[in-house]
Short mmCIF file of C-alpha atoms in Angstrom, two decimals:
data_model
loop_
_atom_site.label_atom_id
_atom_site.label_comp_id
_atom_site.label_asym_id
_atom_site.label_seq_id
_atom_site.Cartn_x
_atom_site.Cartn_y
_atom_site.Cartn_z
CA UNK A 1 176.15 -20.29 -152.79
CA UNK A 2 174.39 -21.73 -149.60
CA UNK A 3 176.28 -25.12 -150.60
CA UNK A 4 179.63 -23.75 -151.16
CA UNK A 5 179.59 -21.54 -147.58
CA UNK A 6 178.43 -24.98 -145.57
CA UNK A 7 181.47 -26.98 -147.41
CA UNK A 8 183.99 -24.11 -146.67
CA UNK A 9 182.53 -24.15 -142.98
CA UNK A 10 182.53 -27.78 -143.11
CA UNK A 11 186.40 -27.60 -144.19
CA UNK A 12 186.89 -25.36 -141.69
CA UNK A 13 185.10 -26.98 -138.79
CA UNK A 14 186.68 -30.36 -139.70
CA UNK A 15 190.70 -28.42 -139.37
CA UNK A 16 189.67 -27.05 -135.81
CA UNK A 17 188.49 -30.49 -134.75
CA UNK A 18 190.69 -33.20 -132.69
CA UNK A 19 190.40 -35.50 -135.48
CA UNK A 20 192.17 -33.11 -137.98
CA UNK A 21 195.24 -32.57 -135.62
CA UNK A 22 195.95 -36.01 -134.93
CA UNK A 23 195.81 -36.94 -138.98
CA UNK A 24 198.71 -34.00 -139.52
CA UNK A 25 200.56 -35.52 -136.25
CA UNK A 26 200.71 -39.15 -137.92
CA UNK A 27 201.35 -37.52 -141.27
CA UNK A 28 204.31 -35.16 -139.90
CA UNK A 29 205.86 -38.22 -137.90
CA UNK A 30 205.43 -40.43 -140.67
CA UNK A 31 207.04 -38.54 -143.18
CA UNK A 32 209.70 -38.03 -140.39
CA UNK A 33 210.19 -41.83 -139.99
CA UNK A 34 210.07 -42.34 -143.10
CA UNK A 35 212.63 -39.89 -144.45
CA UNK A 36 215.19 -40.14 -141.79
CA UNK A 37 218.34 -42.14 -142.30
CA UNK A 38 220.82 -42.59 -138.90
CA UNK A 39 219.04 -43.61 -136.10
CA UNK A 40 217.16 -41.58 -133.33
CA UNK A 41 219.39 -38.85 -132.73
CA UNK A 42 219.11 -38.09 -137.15
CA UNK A 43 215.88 -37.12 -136.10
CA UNK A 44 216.03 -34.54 -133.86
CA UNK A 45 216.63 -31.73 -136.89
CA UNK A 46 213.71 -32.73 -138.53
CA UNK A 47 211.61 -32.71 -135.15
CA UNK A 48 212.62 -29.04 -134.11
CA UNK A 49 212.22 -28.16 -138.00
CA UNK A 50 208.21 -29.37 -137.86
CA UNK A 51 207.55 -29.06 -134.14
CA UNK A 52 209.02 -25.64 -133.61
CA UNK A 53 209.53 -23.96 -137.07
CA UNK A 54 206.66 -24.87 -138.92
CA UNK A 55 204.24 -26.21 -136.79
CA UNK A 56 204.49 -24.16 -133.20
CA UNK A 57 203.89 -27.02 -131.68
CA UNK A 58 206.99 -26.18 -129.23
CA UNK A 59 208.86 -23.53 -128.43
CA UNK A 60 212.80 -23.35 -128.66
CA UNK A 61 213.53 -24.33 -124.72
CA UNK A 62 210.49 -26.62 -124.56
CA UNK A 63 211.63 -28.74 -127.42
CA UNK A 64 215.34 -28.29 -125.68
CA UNK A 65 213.49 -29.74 -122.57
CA UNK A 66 211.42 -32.56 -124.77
CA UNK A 67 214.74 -33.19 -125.49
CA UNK A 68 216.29 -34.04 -122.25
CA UNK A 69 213.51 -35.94 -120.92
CA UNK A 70 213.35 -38.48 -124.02
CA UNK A 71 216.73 -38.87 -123.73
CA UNK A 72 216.98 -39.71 -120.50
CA UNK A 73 213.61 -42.21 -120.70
CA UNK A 74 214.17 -46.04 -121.60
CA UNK A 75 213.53 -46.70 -125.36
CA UNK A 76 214.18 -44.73 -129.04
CA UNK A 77 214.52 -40.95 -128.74
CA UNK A 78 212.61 -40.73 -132.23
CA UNK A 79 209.30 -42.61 -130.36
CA UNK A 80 209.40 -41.09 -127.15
CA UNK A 81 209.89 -37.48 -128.50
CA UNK A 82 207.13 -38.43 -131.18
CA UNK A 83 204.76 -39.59 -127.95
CA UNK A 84 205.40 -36.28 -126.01
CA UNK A 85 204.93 -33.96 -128.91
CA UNK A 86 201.65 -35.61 -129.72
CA UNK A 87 200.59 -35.70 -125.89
CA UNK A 88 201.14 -31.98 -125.43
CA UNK A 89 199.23 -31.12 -128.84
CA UNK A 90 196.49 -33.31 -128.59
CA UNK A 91 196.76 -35.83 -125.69
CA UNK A 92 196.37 -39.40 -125.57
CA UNK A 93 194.86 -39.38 -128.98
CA UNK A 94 197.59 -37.22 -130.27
CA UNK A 95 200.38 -39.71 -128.20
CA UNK A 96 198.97 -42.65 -130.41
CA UNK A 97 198.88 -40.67 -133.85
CA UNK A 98 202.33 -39.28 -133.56
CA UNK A 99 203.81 -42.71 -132.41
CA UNK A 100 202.33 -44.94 -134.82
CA UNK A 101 202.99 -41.83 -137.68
CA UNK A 102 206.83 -42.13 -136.94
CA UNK A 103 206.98 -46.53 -136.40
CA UNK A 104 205.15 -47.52 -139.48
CA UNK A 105 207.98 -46.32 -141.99
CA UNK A 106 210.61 -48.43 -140.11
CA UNK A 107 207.87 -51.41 -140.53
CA UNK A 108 207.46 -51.22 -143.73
CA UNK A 109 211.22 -50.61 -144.73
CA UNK A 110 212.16 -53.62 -142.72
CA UNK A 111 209.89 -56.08 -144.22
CA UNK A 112 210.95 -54.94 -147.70
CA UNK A 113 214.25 -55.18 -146.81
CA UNK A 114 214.05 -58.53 -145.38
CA UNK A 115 212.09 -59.28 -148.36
CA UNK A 116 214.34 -57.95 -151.10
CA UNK A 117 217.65 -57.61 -149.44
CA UNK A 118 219.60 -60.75 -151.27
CA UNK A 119 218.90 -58.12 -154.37
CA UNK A 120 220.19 -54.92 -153.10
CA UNK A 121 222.70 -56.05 -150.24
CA UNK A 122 225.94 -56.15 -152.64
CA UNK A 123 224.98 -53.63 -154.67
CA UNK A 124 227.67 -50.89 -155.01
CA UNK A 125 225.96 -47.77 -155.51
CA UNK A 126 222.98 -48.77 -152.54
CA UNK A 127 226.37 -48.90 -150.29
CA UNK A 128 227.50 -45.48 -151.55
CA UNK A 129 224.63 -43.68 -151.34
CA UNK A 130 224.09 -44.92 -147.73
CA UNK A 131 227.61 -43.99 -147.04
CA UNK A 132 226.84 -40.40 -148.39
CA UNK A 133 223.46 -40.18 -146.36
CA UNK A 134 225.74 -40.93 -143.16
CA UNK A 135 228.01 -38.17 -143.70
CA UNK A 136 225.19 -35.74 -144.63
CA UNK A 137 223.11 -36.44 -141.43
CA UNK A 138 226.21 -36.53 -139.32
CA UNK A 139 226.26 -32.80 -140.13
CA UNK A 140 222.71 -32.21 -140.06
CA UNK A 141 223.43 -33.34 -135.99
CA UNK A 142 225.95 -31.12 -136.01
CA UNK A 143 224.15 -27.89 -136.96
CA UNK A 144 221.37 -28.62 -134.50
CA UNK A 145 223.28 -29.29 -131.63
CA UNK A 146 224.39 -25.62 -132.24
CA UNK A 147 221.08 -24.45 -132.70
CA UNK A 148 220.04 -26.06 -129.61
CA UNK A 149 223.55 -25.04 -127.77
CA UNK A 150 222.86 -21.09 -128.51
CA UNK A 151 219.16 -21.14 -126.72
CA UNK A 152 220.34 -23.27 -123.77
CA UNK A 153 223.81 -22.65 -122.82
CA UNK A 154 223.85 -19.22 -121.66
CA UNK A 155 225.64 -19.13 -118.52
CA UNK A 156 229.22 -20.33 -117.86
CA UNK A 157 228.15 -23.46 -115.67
CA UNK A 158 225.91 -24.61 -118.15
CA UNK A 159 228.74 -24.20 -120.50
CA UNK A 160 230.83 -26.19 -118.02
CA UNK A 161 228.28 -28.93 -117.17
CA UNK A 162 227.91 -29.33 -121.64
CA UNK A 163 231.80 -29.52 -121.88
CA UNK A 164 232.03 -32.07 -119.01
CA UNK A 165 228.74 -34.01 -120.72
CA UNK A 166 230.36 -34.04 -123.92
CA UNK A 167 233.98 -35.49 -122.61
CA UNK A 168 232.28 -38.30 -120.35
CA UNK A 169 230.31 -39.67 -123.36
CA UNK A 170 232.77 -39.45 -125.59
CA UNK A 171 236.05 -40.10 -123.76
CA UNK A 172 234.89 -41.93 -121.07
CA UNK A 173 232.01 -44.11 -122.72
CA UNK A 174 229.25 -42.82 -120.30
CA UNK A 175 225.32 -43.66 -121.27
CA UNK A 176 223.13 -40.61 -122.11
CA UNK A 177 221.25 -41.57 -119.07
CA UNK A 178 224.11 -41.34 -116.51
CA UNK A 179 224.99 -37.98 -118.23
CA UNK A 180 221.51 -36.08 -118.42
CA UNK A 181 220.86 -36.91 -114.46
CA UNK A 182 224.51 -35.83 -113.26
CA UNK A 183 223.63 -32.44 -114.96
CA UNK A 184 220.22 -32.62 -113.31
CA UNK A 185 222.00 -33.28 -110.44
CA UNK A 186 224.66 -30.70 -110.77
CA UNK A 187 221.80 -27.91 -112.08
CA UNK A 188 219.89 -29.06 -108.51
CA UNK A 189 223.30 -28.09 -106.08
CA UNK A 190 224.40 -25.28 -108.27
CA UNK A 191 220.69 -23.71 -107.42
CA UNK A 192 220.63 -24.85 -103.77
CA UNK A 193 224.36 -23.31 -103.77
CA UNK A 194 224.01 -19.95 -105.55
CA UNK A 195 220.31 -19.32 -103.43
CA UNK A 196 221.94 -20.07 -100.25
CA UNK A 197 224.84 -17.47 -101.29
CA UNK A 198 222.18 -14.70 -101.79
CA UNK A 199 220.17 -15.76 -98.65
CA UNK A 200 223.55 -15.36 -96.65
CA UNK A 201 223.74 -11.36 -98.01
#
């Protein structure tokens, strides 16, 4: 009985400690890279899925936020938000387990690939099923831009600033970049604005 209460406190002890949470942040962003078809922005569902449903590890608005800021950064969405998450659960330790957790997949796909593609290149049913995984995660985007949409737009400016976001990448070609600091910009004289306006009554 003694044995069996020190290897359940043991177990326990070993959950609670730093070590433990870094192992389930390279786990969760390695099944993450490792799963996701589409490029960075694919990955964004499955992030708010782990890091907000089933983990906690964010809220709603601060993965929204996580969001904005690794968007705006130089580099892949997937690695910086993977780098953030793991800084704000476990810090530098947590950075470098959630980072290499969600680049190793990608690694090891490409070398097989390189390795094996003369094999699987032509074949017909490899080129479907990719085309099918494109159209599925195209809507997986979808529904979590929603998601996202319903927790953060909830004035009409903000609805404004997303509508005018949304036409100058998409009409006009503008980078992410240039669009997530013109609303920064925008949000910054909007609150200057609207606090002057009450200071005046």
């Amino acid at each position: 009985m003694r044995k069996l209460r020190e290897r359940k406190e043991n177990k326990r002890a070993f959950k609670e400690s730093g070590a433990f949470q870094c192992l389930v942040l390279f786990w969760e962003f390695f099944k993450m890279g490792l799963f996701t078809i589409g490029g960075g922005m694919a990955m964004i569902p499955q992030i708010q899925q782990v890091a907000v449903k089933d983990r906690r590890w964010l809220s709603e608005e601060e993965m929204i936020d996580c969001i904005a800021l690794c968007q705006s950064l130089p580099g892949v969405i997937a690695i910086n938000s993977a780098t953030y998450i793991g800084r704000r659960v476990k810090g530098i330790k947590g950075s470098l387990s959630a980072t290499l957790g969600v680049v190793m997949p990608s690694f090891i796909i490409i070398i097989l690939a390189v390795t094996f593609l003369g094999a699987i290149g032509d074949n017909r049913y490899i080129t479907g099923a990719f085309t099918g995984i494109k159209a599925a995660v195209s809507g997986l985007i979808a529904v979590t831009a929603v998601k996202l949409g319903r927790q953060s737009l909830t004035s009409p400016f903000q609805w404004i600033l997303a509508a005018a976001a949304f036409i100058a990448i998409a009409v006009f070609g503008v980078t992410a970049l240039w669009a997530v600091l013109g609303g920064a910009m925008a949000g910054i004289i909007y609150t200057a604005a609207k606090k002057g306006r009450e200071a005046e009554k």
